[in-house]
Coordinates of C-alpha atoms in Angstrom, one line a residue:
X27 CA -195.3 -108.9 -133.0
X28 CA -196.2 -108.3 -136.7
X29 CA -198.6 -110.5 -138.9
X30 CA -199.1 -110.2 -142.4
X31 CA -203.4 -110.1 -142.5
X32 CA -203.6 -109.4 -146.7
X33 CA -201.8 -108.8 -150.0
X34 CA -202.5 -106.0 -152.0
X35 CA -203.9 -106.8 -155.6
X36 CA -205.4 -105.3 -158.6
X37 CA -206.6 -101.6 -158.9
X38 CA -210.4 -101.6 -158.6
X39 CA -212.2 -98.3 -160.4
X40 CA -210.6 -95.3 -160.9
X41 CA -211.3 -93.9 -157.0
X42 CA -208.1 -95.4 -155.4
X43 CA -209.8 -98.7 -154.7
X44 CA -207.5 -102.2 -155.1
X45 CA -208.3 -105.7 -154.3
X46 CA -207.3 -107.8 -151.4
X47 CA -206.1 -110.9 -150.5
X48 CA -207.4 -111.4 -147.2
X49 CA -205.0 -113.9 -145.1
X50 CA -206.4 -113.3 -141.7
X51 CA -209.2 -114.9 -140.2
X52 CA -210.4 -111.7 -138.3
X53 CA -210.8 -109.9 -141.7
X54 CA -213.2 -107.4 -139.7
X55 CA -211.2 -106.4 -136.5
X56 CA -207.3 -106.3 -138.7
X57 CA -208.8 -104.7 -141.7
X58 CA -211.6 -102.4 -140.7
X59 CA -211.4 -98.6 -141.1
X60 CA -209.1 -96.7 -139.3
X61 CA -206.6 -99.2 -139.4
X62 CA -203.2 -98.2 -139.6
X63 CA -200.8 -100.8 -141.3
X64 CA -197.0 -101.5 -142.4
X65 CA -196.0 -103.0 -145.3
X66 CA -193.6 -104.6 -147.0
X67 CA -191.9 -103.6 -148.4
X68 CA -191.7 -100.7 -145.7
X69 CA -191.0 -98.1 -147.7
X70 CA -194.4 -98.1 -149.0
X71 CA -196.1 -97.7 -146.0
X72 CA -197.9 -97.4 -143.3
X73 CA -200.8 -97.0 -144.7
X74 CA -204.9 -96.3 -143.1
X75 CA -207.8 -97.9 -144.4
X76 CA -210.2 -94.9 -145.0
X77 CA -213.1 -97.6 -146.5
X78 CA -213.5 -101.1 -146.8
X79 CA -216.2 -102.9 -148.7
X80 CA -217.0 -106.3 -150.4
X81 CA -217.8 -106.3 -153.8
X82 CA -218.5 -109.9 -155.6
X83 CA -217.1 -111.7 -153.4
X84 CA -213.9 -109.5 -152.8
X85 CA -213.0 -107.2 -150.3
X86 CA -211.7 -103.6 -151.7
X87 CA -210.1 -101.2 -149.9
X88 CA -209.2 -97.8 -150.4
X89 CA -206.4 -96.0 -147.9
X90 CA -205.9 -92.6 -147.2
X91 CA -204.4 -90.5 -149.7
X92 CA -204.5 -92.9 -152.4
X93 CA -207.3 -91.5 -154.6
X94 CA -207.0 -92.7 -157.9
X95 CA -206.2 -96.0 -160.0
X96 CA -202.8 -94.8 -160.6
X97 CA -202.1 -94.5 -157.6
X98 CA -203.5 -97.5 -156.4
X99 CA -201.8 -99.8 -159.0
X100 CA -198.5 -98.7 -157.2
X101 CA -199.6 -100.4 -154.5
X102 CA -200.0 -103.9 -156.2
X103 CA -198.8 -106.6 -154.5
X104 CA -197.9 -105.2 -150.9
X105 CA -198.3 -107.2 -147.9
X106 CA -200.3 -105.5 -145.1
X107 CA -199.3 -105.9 -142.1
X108 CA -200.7 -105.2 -138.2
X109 CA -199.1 -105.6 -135.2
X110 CA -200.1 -108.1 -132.8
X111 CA -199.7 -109.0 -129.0
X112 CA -198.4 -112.5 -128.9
X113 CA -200.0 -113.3 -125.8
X114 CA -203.5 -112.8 -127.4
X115 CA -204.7 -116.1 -129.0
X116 CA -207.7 -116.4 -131.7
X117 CA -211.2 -117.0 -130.5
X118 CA -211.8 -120.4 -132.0
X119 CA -209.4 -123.1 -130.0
X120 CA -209.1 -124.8 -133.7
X121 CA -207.5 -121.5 -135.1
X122 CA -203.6 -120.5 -134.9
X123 CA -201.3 -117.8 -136.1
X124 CA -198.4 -118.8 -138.0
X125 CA -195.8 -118.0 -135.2
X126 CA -198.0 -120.4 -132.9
X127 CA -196.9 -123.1 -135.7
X128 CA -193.5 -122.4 -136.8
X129 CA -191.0 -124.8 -135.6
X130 CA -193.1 -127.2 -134.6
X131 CA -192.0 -131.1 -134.4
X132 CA -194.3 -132.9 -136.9
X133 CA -194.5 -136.5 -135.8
X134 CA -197.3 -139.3 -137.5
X135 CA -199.6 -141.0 -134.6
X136 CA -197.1 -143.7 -134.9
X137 CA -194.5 -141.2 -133.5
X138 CA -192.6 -141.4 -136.4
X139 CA -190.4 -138.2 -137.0
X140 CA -191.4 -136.5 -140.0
X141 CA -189.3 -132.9 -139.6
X142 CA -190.3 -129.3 -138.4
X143 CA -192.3 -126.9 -139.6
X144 CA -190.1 -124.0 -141.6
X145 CA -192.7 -122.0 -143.2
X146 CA -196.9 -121.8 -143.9
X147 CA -198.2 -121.2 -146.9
X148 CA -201.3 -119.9 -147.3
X149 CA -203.5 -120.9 -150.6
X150 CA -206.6 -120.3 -151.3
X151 CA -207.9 -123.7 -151.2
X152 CA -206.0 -124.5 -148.2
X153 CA -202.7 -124.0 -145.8
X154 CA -199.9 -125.9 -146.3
X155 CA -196.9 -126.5 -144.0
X156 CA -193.5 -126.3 -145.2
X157 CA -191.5 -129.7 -143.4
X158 CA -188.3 -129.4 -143.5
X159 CA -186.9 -133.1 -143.1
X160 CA -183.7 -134.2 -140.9
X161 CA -182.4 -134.5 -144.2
X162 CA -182.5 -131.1 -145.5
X163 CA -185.7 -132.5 -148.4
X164 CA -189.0 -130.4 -147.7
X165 CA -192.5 -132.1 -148.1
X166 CA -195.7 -130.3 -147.8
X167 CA -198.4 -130.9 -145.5
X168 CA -202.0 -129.7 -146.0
X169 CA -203.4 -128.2 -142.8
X170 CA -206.5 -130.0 -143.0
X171 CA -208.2 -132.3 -140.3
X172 CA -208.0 -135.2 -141.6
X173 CA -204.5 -134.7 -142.0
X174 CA -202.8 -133.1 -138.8
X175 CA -205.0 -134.1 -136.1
X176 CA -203.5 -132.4 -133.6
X177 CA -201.6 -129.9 -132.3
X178 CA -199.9 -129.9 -128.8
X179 CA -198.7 -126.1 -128.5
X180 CA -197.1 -127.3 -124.7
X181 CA -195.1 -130.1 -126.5
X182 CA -194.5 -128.0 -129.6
X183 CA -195.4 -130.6 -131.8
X184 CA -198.3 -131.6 -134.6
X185 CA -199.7 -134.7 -135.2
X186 CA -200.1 -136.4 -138.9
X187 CA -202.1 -139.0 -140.0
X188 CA -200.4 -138.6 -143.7
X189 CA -202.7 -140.7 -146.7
X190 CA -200.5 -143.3 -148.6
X191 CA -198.0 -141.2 -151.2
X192 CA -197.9 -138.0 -148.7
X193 CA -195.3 -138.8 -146.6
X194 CA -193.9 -142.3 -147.7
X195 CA -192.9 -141.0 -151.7
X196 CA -190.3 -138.6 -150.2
X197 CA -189.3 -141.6 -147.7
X198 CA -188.7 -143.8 -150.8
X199 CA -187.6 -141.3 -152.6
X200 CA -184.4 -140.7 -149.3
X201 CA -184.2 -144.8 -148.9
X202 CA -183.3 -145.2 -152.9
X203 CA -180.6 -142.3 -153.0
X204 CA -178.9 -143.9 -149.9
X205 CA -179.1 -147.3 -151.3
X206 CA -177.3 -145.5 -154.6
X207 CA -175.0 -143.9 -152.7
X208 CA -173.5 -146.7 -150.6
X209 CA -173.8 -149.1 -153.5
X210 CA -176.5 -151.6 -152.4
X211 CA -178.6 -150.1 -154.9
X212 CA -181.9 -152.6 -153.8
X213 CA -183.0 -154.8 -156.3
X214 CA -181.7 -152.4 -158.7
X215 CA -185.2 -153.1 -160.7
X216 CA -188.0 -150.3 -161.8
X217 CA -190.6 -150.2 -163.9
X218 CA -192.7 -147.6 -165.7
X219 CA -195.6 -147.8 -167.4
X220 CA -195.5 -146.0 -171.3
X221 CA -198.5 -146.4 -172.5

């Protein structure tokens, strides 16, 4: 199976080096040297990491046979990827890959049904899951603790414990448009504050 562990940025020097966005959280064992990865797009690839260092706080690469800054720039914005067994699971029991997650039920603690997970998105301040709801709408869930406290792998499900506005806006949001479009229409009163 194939994981996408970093994203190529910006040319660093004039020795071949670029930047990386790491997205793995076994940054030393995916992207050491020697590695041999795809990409995507594939054409571009594969491609070995000859050194690997961290400078300021950001790891820089260089791969074999790319040996100068113009050659490196080409590579701007590539996805690395490394293949995988999918039986292997990350050390830490709290840690998942992506394909672990996707389509996952996401219920709240009451057992509400929220949707299923369609896609992860991976920021740098946090993950986010991408819900899709039985409604077609998507709503975004960070993948914090406080948030999603737990997730049952054998049900193929995660729990939410949404904060007020997370979950219940896009709710409201579905309630009013069906209310439109039968004509009940609620109270038909709404507010807003112009100040």
């Amino acid at each position: 199976m194939q994981l996408v562990v970093a994203r190529i940025g910006r040319a660093h020097g004039i020795k071949g080096e670029v930047t990386v966005e790491v997205r793995t959280d076994e940054p030393e064992l995916r992207l050491a040297p020697g590695a041999v990865l795809a990409t995507e797009p594939a054409a571009a690839g594969p491609l070995t990491i000859e050194t690997g260092r961290v400078h300021s706080g950001r790891l820089l690469l260089r791969f074999a046979g790319v040996a100068d800054r113009t050659a490196a720039e080409a590579l701007r914005n590539l996805l690395l990827i490394a293949e995988v067994d999918p039986e292997v699971l990350p050390e830490d029991e709290d840690e998942y890959y992506d394909h672990q997650l996707m389509d996952l039920d996401v219920v709240t603690k009451d057992g509400e049904e929220i949707g299923r997970i369609t896609e992860i998105s991976h920021l740098p301040s946090q993950d986010l899951f991408i819900v899709e709801r039985p409604d077609g709408s998507e709503v975004m869930i960070p993948f914090v603790e406080e948030i999603v406290t737990e997730i049952d792998l054998e049900e193929q499900r995660a729990v939410i414990d949404p904060p007020p506005g997370l979950i219940d806006d896009v709710i409201d949001d579905q309630a009013d448009s069906d209310e439109a479009a039968d004509g009940s229409g609620g109270s038909g009163a709404s507010s807003r504050d112009e100040s």
